[in-house]
Coordinates of C-alpha atoms in Angstrom, one line a residue:
M830 CA -19.2 -30.1 13.6
K831 CA -22.8 -30.6 12.6
K832 CA -25.2 -27.7 12.8
V833 CA -27.9 -28.0 15.5
L834 CA -31.1 -26.7 14.0
F835 CA -32.8 -26.6 17.4
S836 CA -32.9 -28.3 20.8
G837 CA -36.2 -28.8 22.7
S838 CA -39.7 -28.8 21.1
G839 CA -40.4 -28.5 17.5
C840 CA -44.1 -28.2 16.6
A841 CA -45.2 -30.1 13.5
V842 CA -47.9 -27.5 12.9
V843 CA -51.2 -28.4 11.3
T844 CA -52.3 -26.7 8.1
P845 CA -55.7 -25.0 8.7
F846 CA -58.3 -25.3 5.9
T847 CA -61.4 -23.3 5.3
K848 CA -64.7 -25.2 5.0
D849 CA -64.3 -25.3 1.2
G850 CA -60.9 -26.9 1.5
K851 CA -58.6 -23.9 0.8
I852 CA -55.6 -23.1 3.0
N853 CA -56.6 -20.6 5.7
F854 CA -53.5 -18.3 5.8
D855 CA -55.0 -15.9 8.4
K856 CA -55.5 -18.8 10.8
L857 CA -52.0 -20.1 10.0
A858 CA -50.6 -16.8 11.0
Q859 CA -52.4 -17.1 14.3
L860 CA -51.1 -20.6 14.9
V861 CA -47.5 -19.5 14.3
E862 CA -47.8 -16.6 16.7
F863 CA -49.4 -19.0 19.3
Q864 CA -46.4 -21.3 19.0
I865 CA -43.9 -18.5 19.3
A866 CA -45.7 -16.9 22.3
N867 CA -45.7 -20.3 24.1
K868 CA -42.0 -21.0 23.7
T869 CA -41.9 -23.5 20.9
D870 CA -38.3 -23.9 19.8
A871 CA -38.9 -24.6 16.1
I872 CA -41.8 -25.0 13.6
I873 CA -42.0 -27.8 11.2
A874 CA -44.1 -26.8 8.2
C875 CA -45.7 -29.3 5.8
G876 CA -45.0 -32.4 7.7
T877 CA -47.3 -35.4 8.2
T878 CA -49.3 -33.4 10.7
G879 CA -49.5 -30.6 8.1
E880 CA -51.1 -32.9 5.5
A881 CA -48.3 -32.2 3.1
S882 CA -48.9 -35.4 1.1
I883 CA -52.3 -34.2 0.1
M884 CA -51.3 -30.7 -1.0
T885 CA -50.3 -29.6 -4.4
D886 CA -46.7 -28.5 -4.9
D887 CA -47.8 -24.9 -5.2
E888 CA -49.7 -25.1 -2.0
H889 CA -46.8 -26.8 -0.3
T890 CA -44.4 -24.0 -1.3
A891 CA -46.9 -21.3 -0.4
V892 CA -47.3 -22.6 3.1
V893 CA -43.5 -22.9 3.6
E894 CA -43.0 -19.3 2.3
F895 CA -45.8 -18.0 4.5
I896 CA -44.5 -19.6 7.7
V897 CA -40.9 -18.4 6.9
K898 CA -42.2 -14.8 6.5
Q899 CA -44.5 -15.0 9.6
T900 CA -41.7 -16.3 11.9
A901 CA -39.3 -13.7 10.7
K902 CA -36.3 -15.6 11.9
R903 CA -37.6 -15.6 15.5
I904 CA -37.4 -19.4 15.6
P905 CA -36.1 -21.9 12.9
V906 CA -38.5 -23.2 10.2
I907 CA -38.0 -26.7 9.0
A908 CA -39.9 -27.7 5.9
G909 CA -41.2 -31.2 5.3
T910 CA -40.1 -32.1 1.7
G911 CA -40.4 -35.9 1.7
S912 CA -41.6 -37.9 -1.2
N913 CA -41.4 -41.5 -2.4
S914 CA -39.9 -40.1 -5.6
T915 CA -36.3 -38.9 -5.3
H916 CA -36.8 -36.4 -8.1
H917 CA -39.9 -34.9 -6.5
A918 CA -38.2 -34.7 -3.1
V919 CA -35.3 -32.9 -4.6
E920 CA -37.6 -30.4 -6.3
L921 CA -39.6 -29.7 -3.0
T922 CA -36.3 -29.4 -1.1
Q923 CA -34.9 -26.9 -3.5
K924 CA -38.1 -24.9 -3.4
A925 CA -38.0 -24.9 0.4
E926 CA -34.4 -23.6 0.4
K927 CA -35.4 -20.8 -2.0
A928 CA -38.4 -20.0 0.3
G929 CA -36.0 -19.4 3.1
A930 CA -36.5 -22.5 5.2
D931 CA -33.7 -23.1 7.8
G932 CA -33.7 -26.8 7.1
I933 CA -35.7 -29.6 5.7
L934 CA -37.3 -32.9 7.0
A935 CA -37.1 -35.8 4.6
V936 CA -39.1 -38.9 5.2
V937 CA -38.1 -42.5 4.3
P938 CA -39.7 -43.1 0.9
Y939 CA -42.9 -45.0 1.2
Y940 CA -44.6 -47.7 -0.9
N941 CA -41.6 -48.3 -3.3
K942 CA -39.8 -50.4 -0.6
T943 CA -36.2 -49.8 -1.7
S944 CA -33.1 -51.2 -0.1
Q945 CA -30.7 -49.6 2.4
K946 CA -28.5 -48.7 -0.5
G947 CA -31.5 -47.1 -2.2
L948 CA -32.2 -45.1 1.0
Y949 CA -28.5 -43.9 1.0
E950 CA -28.7 -42.8 -2.6
H951 CA -32.2 -41.1 -2.1
F952 CA -31.1 -39.0 0.9
T953 CA -27.7 -38.3 -0.6
A954 CA -29.4 -36.9 -3.7
I955 CA -31.6 -34.7 -1.5
A956 CA -28.7 -33.5 0.6
K957 CA -26.4 -32.6 -2.3
S958 CA -29.2 -30.6 -4.0
V959 CA -29.1 -27.9 -1.3
K960 CA -26.9 -26.2 1.2
I961 CA -29.3 -26.1 4.1
P962 CA -29.4 -28.8 6.8
V963 CA -31.3 -32.0 6.3
I964 CA -33.1 -34.0 9.1
L965 CA -34.0 -37.6 8.1
Y966 CA -37.4 -38.9 9.2
N967 CA -37.7 -42.5 10.2
V968 CA -41.3 -43.6 10.7
P969 CA -41.6 -47.3 9.9
S970 CA -45.3 -47.4 10.9
R971 CA -46.1 -45.1 8.0
T972 CA -43.4 -46.1 5.4
N973 CA -43.3 -49.8 6.2
Y974 CA -39.6 -49.6 6.1
N975 CA -36.8 -48.8 8.6
I976 CA -33.6 -46.9 7.9
N977 CA -31.0 -48.7 9.8
P978 CA -28.6 -47.0 12.2
Q979 CA -25.6 -47.9 10.0
T980 CA -27.2 -46.3 7.0
I981 CA -28.0 -43.1 9.0
C982 CA -24.3 -43.0 10.2
K983 CA -23.0 -43.4 6.7
L984 CA -25.3 -40.7 5.4
A985 CA -24.2 -38.3 8.2
S986 CA -20.6 -39.1 7.6
D987 CA -20.7 -38.6 3.8
N988 CA -23.0 -35.5 3.8
S989 CA -22.0 -32.6 6.0
N990 CA -25.5 -31.1 5.9
I991 CA -27.4 -34.3 7.1
V992 CA -27.5 -33.2 10.7
G993 CA -30.1 -35.2 12.4
V994 CA -33.0 -37.7 12.4
K995 CA -36.6 -37.6 13.6
E996 CA -36.6 -41.1 15.1
C997 CA -39.8 -43.1 15.8
N998 CA -38.0 -46.4 16.3
L999 CA -37.2 -46.2 20.0
Y1000 CA -35.3 -49.5 19.9
Q1001 CA -32.5 -48.1 17.7
A1002 CA -32.3 -44.5 19.0
G1003 CA -29.4 -45.3 21.3
D1004 CA -27.5 -47.1 18.4
V1005 CA -27.9 -44.0 16.3
V1006 CA -26.5 -41.8 19.0
N1007 CA -23.6 -44.2 19.5
L1008 CA -22.8 -44.5 15.9
C1009 CA -23.3 -40.9 14.8
G1010 CA -21.9 -39.1 17.8
K1011 CA -23.0 -36.2 20.0
D1012 CA -22.9 -33.6 17.1
F1013 CA -25.7 -35.5 15.3
S1014 CA -29.2 -34.5 16.5
V1015 CA -31.7 -37.2 17.3
Y1016 CA -35.3 -36.1 17.9
S1017 CA -38.2 -38.2 19.2
G1018 CA -40.8 -38.7 16.5
D1019 CA -43.5 -39.7 19.0
D1020 CA -44.8 -37.6 21.9
N1021 CA -45.0 -40.6 24.3
I1022 CA -41.3 -41.4 24.0
I1023 CA -39.7 -37.9 24.4
L1024 CA -37.8 -38.6 27.6
P1025 CA -36.8 -42.2 26.7
I1026 CA -35.1 -40.9 23.6
M1027 CA -33.7 -37.8 25.3
S1028 CA -32.3 -40.1 28.0
M1029 CA -30.1 -41.7 25.4
G1030 CA -28.8 -38.4 24.0
G1031 CA -31.7 -37.1 22.0
K1032 CA -32.0 -33.3 21.6
G1033 CA -35.8 -33.0 21.8
I1034 CA -39.1 -33.8 20.0
I1035 CA -40.8 -33.0 16.7
S1036 CA -44.3 -32.9 18.2
V1037 CA -47.9 -33.2 17.4
M1038 CA -49.2 -32.4 20.9
A1039 CA -47.3 -29.1 20.8
N1040 CA -50.1 -27.8 18.6
I1041 CA -52.3 -27.6 21.7
I1042 CA -49.8 -27.7 24.6
P1043 CA -46.7 -25.9 23.2
E1044 CA -45.5 -24.5 26.5
D1045 CA -45.7 -27.8 28.4
T1046 CA -43.9 -29.6 25.5
H1047 CA -41.1 -27.1 25.5
L1048 CA -40.9 -27.1 29.3
M1049 CA -40.6 -30.9 29.4
T1050 CA -37.6 -30.8 27.1
S1051 CA -36.0 -27.8 28.6
E1052 CA -36.3 -29.2 32.1
F1053 CA -34.7 -32.4 31.0
L1054 CA -31.8 -30.6 29.2
S1055 CA -31.3 -28.5 32.4
G1056 CA -31.0 -31.6 34.5
N1057 CA -34.3 -31.2 36.3
L1058 CA -35.4 -34.8 35.6
K1059 CA -38.2 -34.9 38.3
A1060 CA -40.0 -32.0 36.6
A1061 CA -39.5 -33.4 33.1
I1062 CA -40.7 -36.9 34.1
A1063 CA -43.8 -35.4 35.8
L1064 CA -44.7 -33.6 32.6
Q1065 CA -44.2 -36.6 30.4
L1066 CA -46.4 -38.7 32.6
K1067 CA -49.0 -35.9 32.7
T1068 CA -49.3 -35.9 29.0
L1069 CA -49.7 -39.6 28.4
D1070 CA -53.5 -39.9 28.5
L1071 CA -53.8 -36.9 26.3
I1072 CA -51.3 -38.3 23.8
S1073 CA -53.2 -41.6 23.7
A1074 CA -56.4 -39.8 22.8
L1075 CA -54.6 -37.7 20.1
F1076 CA -53.4 -40.9 18.4
C1077 CA -56.5 -43.2 18.9
E1078 CA -57.2 -42.6 15.2
P1079 CA -54.7 -41.8 12.5
S1080 CA -53.0 -38.5 12.9
P1081 CA -53.6 -35.6 12.2
M1082 CA -57.4 -36.3 12.4
P1083 CA -57.5 -36.2 16.2
I1084 CA -55.3 -33.2 16.7
K1085 CA -57.4 -31.2 14.4
A1086 CA -60.5 -32.3 16.1
A1087 CA -59.0 -31.3 19.5
M1088 CA -58.0 -27.9 18.2
N1089 CA -61.5 -27.3 16.9
L1090 CA -63.0 -28.3 20.2
M1091 CA -60.7 -25.7 21.8
G1092 CA -62.1 -23.1 19.5
M1093 CA -58.9 -22.8 17.4
D1094 CA -61.0 -23.3 14.2
V1095 CA -58.4 -25.1 12.0
G1096 CA -61.1 -26.6 9.8
P1097 CA -61.3 -30.2 8.5
C1098 CA -58.7 -32.6 7.2
R1099 CA -58.6 -33.3 3.5
L1100 CA -59.6 -36.6 2.0
P1101 CA -58.8 -39.4 2.4
L1102 CA -58.5 -38.1 6.0
V1103 CA -62.0 -37.6 7.6
D1104 CA -63.6 -36.4 10.7
V1105 CA -63.0 -38.6 13.8
E1106 CA -65.7 -40.8 15.2
K1107 CA -68.1 -39.5 17.9
S1108 CA -66.5 -41.8 20.4
T1109 CA -63.1 -40.3 19.7
L1110 CA -64.5 -36.8 19.9
D1111 CA -66.0 -37.6 23.3
R1112 CA -62.7 -39.1 24.4
L1113 CA -60.8 -36.0 23.2
R1114 CA -63.2 -33.7 25.0
D1115 CA -62.8 -35.6 28.2
E1116 CA -59.0 -35.5 28.0
L1117 CA -58.9 -31.8 27.2
I1118 CA -61.1 -31.1 30.2
K1119 CA -58.9 -33.3 32.4
Y1120 CA -55.8 -31.5 31.2
G1121 CA -57.4 -28.1 31.8
L1122 CA -57.7 -27.1 28.1
L1123 CA -61.5 -27.0 28.2
D1124 CA -63.9 -25.9 30.9
S1125 CA -66.0 -28.8 32.2
R1126 CA -69.2 -26.9 31.2
Q1127 CA -68.1 -27.3 27.6
R1128 CA -68.8 -31.0 27.8
I1129 CA -72.5 -30.1 27.4
A1130 CA -72.0 -27.0 25.3
C1131 CA -70.1 -28.9 22.7

């Protein structure tokens, strides 16, 4: 039986930076406590939302170590350790295991454009390098390549610690569930398709919007898992306009802008990511007000 790292909402937490571009660990501690206090089921450290690809390896490991210590086993910590270099991904994965991560998230290697056989060998090398669980991450819009359901199934069958996939390809989510069985965890990789993927057997979401609405994101998944479909659907529909705003420019630029508008002071993104356009900032402000995350008076104050 495959280990289930979590069911429900996992927050792909942002990495807060100071104005001079250093990691703001004091703020990171606050973000972790905010997530735990608002019922998030797991924290994903150093994912895409955490800007891991533009951190040094030392920074990457330091963030994982810090979040592991801050959570103190209250909820699982899953470390993003993906790379387009298998050797590099293995190194990051082993460092995450040593840091105490409960599992790792490994993205489909980007730019190199390998074959399905290459994907199998890449993820097998990662899985065999550690004892902790591995979640695959399939995001064709960023990697320009899709890991096929049959490849996912073979990986899960041949590697006992490959336990799930963060799936952004809605059209194959059901095939993955059918092929891999109920013990294999499928998580939505996009906030706007949480319920469609869960309706086909998915166990939850690895979420961007949970950075600002952790309790609603958790509640949506828990209501669905409890069989309260009406409440879950209402929450998914309620979030759609906010989600659209959070992804109107490349993530994590809008989520950081939204958090800063809310006074969470997570700082800027690192280049090549930049501040969002004024039109996006205005749109985010309007959606935050509409959702009840900002007072309407802040429309002028901001």
